Short mmCIF file of C-alpha atoms in Angstrom, two decimals:
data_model
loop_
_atom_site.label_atom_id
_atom_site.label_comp_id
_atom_site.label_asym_id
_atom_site.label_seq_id
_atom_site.Cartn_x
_atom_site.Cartn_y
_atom_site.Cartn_z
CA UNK A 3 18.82 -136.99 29.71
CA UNK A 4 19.95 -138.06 26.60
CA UNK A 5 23.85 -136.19 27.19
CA UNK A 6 23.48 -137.81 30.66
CA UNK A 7 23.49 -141.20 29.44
CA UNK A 8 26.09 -140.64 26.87
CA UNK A 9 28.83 -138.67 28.94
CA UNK A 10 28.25 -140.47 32.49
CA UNK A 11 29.19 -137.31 34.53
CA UNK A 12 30.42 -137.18 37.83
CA UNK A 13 28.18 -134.07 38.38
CA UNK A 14 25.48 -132.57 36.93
CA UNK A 15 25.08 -128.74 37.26
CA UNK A 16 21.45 -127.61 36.88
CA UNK A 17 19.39 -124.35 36.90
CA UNK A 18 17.22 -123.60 39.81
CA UNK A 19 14.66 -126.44 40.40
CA UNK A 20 10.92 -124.43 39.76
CA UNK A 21 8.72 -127.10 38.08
CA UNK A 22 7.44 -130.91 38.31
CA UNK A 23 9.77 -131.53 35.06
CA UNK A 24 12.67 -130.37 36.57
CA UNK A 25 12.63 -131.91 40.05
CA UNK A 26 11.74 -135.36 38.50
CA UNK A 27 14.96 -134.50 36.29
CA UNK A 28 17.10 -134.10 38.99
CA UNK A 29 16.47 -137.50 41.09
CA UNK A 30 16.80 -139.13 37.60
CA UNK A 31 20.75 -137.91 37.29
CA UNK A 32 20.77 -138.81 41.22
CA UNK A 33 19.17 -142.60 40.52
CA UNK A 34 22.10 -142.35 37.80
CA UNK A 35 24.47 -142.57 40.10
CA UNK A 36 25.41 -138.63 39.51
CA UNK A 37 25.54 -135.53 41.87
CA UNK A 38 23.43 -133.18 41.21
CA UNK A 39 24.30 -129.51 41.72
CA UNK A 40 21.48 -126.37 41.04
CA UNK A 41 23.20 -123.19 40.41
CA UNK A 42 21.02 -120.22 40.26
CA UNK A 43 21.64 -118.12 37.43
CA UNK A 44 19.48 -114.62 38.32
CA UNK A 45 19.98 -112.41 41.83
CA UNK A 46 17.08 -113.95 43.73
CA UNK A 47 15.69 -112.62 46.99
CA UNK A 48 16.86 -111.57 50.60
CA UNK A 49 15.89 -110.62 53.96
CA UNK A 50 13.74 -107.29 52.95
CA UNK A 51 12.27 -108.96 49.83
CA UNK A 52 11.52 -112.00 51.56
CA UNK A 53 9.47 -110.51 54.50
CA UNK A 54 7.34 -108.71 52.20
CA UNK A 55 6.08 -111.85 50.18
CA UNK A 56 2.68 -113.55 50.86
CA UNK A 57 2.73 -116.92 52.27
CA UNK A 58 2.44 -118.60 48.37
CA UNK A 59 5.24 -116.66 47.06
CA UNK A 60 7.11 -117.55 50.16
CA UNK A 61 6.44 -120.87 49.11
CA UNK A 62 7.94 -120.77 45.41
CA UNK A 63 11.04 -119.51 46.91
CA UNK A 64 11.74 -122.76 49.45
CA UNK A 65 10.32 -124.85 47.05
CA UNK A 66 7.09 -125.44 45.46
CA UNK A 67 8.03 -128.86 44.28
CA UNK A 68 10.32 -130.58 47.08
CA UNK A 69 12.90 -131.96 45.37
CA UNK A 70 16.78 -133.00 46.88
CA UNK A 71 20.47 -131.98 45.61
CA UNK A 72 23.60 -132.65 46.90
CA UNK A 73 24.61 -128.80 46.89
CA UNK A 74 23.09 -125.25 45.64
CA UNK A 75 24.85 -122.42 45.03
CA UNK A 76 23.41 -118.77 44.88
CA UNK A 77 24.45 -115.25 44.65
CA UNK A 78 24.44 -113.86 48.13
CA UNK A 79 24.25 -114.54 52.07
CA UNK A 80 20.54 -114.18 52.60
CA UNK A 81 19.32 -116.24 49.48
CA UNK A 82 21.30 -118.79 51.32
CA UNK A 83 19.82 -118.33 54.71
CA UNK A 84 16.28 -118.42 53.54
CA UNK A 85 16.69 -121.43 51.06
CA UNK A 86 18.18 -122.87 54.92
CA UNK A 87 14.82 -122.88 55.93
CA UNK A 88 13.48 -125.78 54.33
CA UNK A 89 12.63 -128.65 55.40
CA UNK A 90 14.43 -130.80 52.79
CA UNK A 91 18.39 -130.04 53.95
CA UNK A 92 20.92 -129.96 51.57
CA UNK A 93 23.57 -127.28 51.48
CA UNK A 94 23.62 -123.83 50.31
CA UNK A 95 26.71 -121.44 49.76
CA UNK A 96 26.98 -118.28 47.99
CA UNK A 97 29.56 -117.72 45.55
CA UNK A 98 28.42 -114.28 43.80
CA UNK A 99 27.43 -114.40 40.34
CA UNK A 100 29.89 -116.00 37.83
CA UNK A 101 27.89 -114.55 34.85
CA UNK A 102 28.98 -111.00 35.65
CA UNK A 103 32.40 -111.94 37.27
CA UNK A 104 33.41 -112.96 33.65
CA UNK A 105 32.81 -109.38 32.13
CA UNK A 106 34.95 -107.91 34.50
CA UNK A 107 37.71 -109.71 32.58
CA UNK A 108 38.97 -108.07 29.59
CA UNK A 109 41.21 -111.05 28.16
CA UNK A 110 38.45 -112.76 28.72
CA UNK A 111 36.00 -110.53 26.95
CA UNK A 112 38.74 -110.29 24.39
CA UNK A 113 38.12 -113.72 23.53
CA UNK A 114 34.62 -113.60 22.72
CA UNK A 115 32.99 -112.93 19.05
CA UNK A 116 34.28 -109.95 17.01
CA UNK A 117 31.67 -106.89 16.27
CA UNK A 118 32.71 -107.34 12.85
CA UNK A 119 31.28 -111.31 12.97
CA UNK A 120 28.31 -110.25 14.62
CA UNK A 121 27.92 -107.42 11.81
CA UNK A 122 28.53 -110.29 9.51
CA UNK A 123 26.49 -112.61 10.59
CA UNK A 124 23.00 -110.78 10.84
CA UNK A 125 23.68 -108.18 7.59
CA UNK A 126 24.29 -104.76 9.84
CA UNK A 127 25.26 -101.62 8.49
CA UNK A 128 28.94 -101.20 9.71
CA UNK A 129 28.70 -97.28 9.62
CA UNK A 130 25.35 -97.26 12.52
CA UNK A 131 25.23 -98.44 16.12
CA UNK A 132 23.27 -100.91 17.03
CA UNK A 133 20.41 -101.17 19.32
CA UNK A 134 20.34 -104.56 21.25
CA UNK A 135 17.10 -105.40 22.73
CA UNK A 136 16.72 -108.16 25.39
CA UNK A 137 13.32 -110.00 25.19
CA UNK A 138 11.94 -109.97 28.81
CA UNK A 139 9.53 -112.23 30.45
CA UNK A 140 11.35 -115.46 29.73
CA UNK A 141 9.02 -118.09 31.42
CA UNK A 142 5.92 -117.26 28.85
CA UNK A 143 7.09 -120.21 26.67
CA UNK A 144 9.37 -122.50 29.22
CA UNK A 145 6.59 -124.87 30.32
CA UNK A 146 3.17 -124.77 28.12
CA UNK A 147 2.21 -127.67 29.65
CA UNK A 148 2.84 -126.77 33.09
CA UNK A 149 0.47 -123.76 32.77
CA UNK A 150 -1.38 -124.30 36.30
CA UNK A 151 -2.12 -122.75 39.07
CA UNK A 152 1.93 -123.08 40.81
CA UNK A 153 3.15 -122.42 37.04
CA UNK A 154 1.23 -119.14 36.62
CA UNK A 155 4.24 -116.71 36.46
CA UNK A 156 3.77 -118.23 32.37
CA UNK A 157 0.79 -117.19 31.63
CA UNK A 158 0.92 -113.76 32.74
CA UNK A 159 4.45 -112.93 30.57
CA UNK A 160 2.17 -112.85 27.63
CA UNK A 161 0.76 -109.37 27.84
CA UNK A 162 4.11 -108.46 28.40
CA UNK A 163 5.41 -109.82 25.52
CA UNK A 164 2.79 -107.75 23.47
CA UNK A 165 4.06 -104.68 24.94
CA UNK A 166 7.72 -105.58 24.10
CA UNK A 167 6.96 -106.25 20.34
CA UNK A 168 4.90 -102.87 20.75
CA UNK A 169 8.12 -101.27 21.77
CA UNK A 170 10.39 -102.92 19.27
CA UNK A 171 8.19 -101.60 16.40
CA UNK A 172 8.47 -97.81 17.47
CA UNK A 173 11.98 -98.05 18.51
CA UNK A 174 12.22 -99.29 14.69
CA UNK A 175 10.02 -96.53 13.24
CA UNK A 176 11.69 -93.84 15.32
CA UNK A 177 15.04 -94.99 14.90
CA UNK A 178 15.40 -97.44 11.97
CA UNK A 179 17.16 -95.34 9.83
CA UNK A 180 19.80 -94.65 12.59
CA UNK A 181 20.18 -97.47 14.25
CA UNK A 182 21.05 -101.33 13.18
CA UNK A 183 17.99 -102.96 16.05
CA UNK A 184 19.01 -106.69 17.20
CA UNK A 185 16.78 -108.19 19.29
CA UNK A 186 18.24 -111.63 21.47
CA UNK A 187 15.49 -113.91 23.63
CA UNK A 188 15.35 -115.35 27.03
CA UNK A 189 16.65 -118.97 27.11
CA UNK A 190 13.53 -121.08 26.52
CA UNK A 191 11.66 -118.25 24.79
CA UNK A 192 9.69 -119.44 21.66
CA UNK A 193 11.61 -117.43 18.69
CA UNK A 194 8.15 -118.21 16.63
CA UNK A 195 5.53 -115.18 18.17
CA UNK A 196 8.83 -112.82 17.72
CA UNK A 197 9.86 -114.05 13.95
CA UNK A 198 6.39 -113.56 13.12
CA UNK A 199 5.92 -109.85 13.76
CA UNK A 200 10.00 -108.90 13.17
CA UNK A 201 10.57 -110.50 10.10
CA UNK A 202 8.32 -108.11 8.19
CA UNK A 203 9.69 -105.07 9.94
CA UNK A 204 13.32 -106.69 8.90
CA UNK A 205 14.61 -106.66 12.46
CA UNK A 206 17.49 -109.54 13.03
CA UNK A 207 17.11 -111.95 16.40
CA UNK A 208 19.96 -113.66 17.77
CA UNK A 209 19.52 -116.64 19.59
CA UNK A 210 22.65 -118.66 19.07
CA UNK A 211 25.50 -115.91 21.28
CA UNK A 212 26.43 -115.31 24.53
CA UNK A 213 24.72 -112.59 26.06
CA UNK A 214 28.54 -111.38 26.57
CA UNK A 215 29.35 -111.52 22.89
CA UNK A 216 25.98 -109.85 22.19
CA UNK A 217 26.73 -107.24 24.90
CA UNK A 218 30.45 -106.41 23.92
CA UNK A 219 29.42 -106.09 20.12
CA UNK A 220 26.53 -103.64 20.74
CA UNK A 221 26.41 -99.79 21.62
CA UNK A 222 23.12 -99.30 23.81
CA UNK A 223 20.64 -101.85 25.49
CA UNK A 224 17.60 -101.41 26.44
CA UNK A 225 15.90 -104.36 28.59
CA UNK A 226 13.06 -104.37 31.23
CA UNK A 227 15.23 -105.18 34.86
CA UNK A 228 17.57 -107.87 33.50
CA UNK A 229 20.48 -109.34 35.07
CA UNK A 230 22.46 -109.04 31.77
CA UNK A 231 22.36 -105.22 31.77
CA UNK A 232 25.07 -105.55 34.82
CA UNK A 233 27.72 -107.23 32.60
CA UNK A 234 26.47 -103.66 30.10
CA UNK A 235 27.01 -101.53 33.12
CA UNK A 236 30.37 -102.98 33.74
CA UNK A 237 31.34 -103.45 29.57
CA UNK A 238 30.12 -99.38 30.07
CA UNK A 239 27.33 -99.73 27.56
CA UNK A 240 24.46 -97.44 28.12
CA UNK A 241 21.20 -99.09 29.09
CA UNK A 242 17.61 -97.87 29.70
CA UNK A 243 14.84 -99.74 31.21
CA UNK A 244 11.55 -100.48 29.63
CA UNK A 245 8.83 -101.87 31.66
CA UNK A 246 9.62 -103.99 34.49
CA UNK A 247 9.33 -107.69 34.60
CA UNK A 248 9.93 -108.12 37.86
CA UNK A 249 6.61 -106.05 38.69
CA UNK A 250 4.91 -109.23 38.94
CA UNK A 251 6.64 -110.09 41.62
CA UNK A 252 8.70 -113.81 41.45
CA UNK A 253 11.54 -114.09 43.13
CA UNK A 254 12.21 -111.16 43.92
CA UNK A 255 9.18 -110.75 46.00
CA UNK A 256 8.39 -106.63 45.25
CA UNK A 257 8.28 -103.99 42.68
CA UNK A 258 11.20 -102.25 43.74
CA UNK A 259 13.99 -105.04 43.97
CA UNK A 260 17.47 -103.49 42.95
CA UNK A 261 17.41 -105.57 39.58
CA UNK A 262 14.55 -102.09 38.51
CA UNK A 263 17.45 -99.98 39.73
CA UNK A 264 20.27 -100.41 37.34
CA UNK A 265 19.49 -98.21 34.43
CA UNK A 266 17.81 -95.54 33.88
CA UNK A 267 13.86 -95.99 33.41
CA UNK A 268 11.91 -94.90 30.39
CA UNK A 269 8.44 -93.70 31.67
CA UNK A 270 7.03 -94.37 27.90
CA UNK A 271 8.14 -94.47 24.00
CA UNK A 272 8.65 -91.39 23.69
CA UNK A 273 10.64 -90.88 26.70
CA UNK A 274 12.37 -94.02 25.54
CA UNK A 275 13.30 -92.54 22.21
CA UNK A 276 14.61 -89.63 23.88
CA UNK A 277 16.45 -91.28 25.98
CA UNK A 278 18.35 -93.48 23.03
CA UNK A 279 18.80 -90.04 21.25
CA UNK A 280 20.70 -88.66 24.28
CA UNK A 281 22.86 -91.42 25.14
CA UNK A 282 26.77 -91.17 25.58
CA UNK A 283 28.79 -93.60 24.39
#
């Protein structure tokens, strides 16, 4: 609000609209006098993971809280077809997903943060590889006080943040030794739960860099069905899955959505472990 008032945009480009906050957000830049634009930053749903949601989930998708843009943009046809559906009518168009468009670049990626900055910057041991680890379940800490029934996606990252910590710990004890580990959190994650158990196990977290920069800089990621592991793919870092957030469901709408499918899948820790042992790079 507070960049708002002081810059007086034309436009204001937001992420996807999913809570009272936000939607009361958005008709405040509009009563400004800007317009307001939502650009969704993850793949969201289509056609065959649409049909196989229950009426509520249907709901979070066309909008919980009904709220009113001038224009949304999305990654693909059917998002865009289904978001049609609403009642409120604003337009929709997809324009493919400019944060993996950008690592597709390599004067681009050139740009970016060195490896020998990040090595820098968080101590590493310029003669090991190091393990990035994505932090997954990223609404646990985004709305605390929205923790209600249509919020309830927030409450139930917590047990899988305890199982991601879990993981961090053995990848450390297995691995340590081999490996510099740098774990980087979900925009709006609270850094405070994950400081509190890494610190004494002397494990780095980056919260400051692009995900590219983080990315380009590392050797191997491991993450649990994140949109970020495409720019890896296409950087050709190796990546293995670990636990899937997108399990419970969201907006995606099933288990199985193509965001589980990117990277290989570690069945446990040990399998993990293997799997980091036999990587190519």
């Amino acid at each position: 609000r507070d960049s708002v008032l002081e810059l007086k945009p034309d436009v204001v480009v937001l992420p996807p609209i999913r809570n009272p906050y936000a939607r009361d957000f958005a008709q405040t830049c509009k009563d400004f006098g800007c317009a307001v634009l939502t650009r969704h930053t993850e793949a969201s749903c289509d056609w065959q993971d649409y049909k196989q949601m229950d009426e509520k989930t249907k709901m979070e998708i066309l909008g919980a809280f009904r709220y009113v843009v001038d224009c949304e943009i999305v990654w693909g046809q059917d998002e865009a077809e289904i978001l049609g559906r609403r009642t409120n009518k604003f337009p929709v168009i997809p324009v493919g997903s400019f944060v993996t468009d950008v690592y597709k670049d390599p004067d681009i990626v050139a740009k970016y943060l060195s490896k020998e900055a990040l090595y820098q910057k968080h101590n590493l041991d310029a003669t090991k590889r190091t393990i990035l680890i994505l932090s997954a379940w990223g609404f646990i800490d985004s709305s605390p006080d929205l923790s209600v029934d249509p919020q309830i996606a927030c409450t139930k990252d917590e047990d899988g943040r305890k199982i991601w910590l879990e993981m961090i710990a053995a990848v450390k004890t297995a691995l340590g030794d081999k490996y510099n580990i740098l774990v980087t959190l979900h925009p709006n994650v609270a850094i405070e739960p994950y400081k509190a158990f890494l610190d004494p196990l002397e494990i780095q977290i980056n919260t400051e860099n692009k995900a590219i920069e983080l990315v380009k800089n590392c050797d191997i990621v491991i993450h649990a069905g994140s949109t970020t592991a495409v720019g890896a793919h296409i950087l050709g870092k190796p990546c293995i899955q670990y636990g899937d957030q997108n399990k419970k469901g969201g907006w995606e709408g099933r288990a199985d959505t193509w965001m589980s499918k990117i990277s290989p899948f570690a069945k446990d820790l040990s399998d993990l472990i293997e799997k980091i042992n036999i990587a190519e790079f």
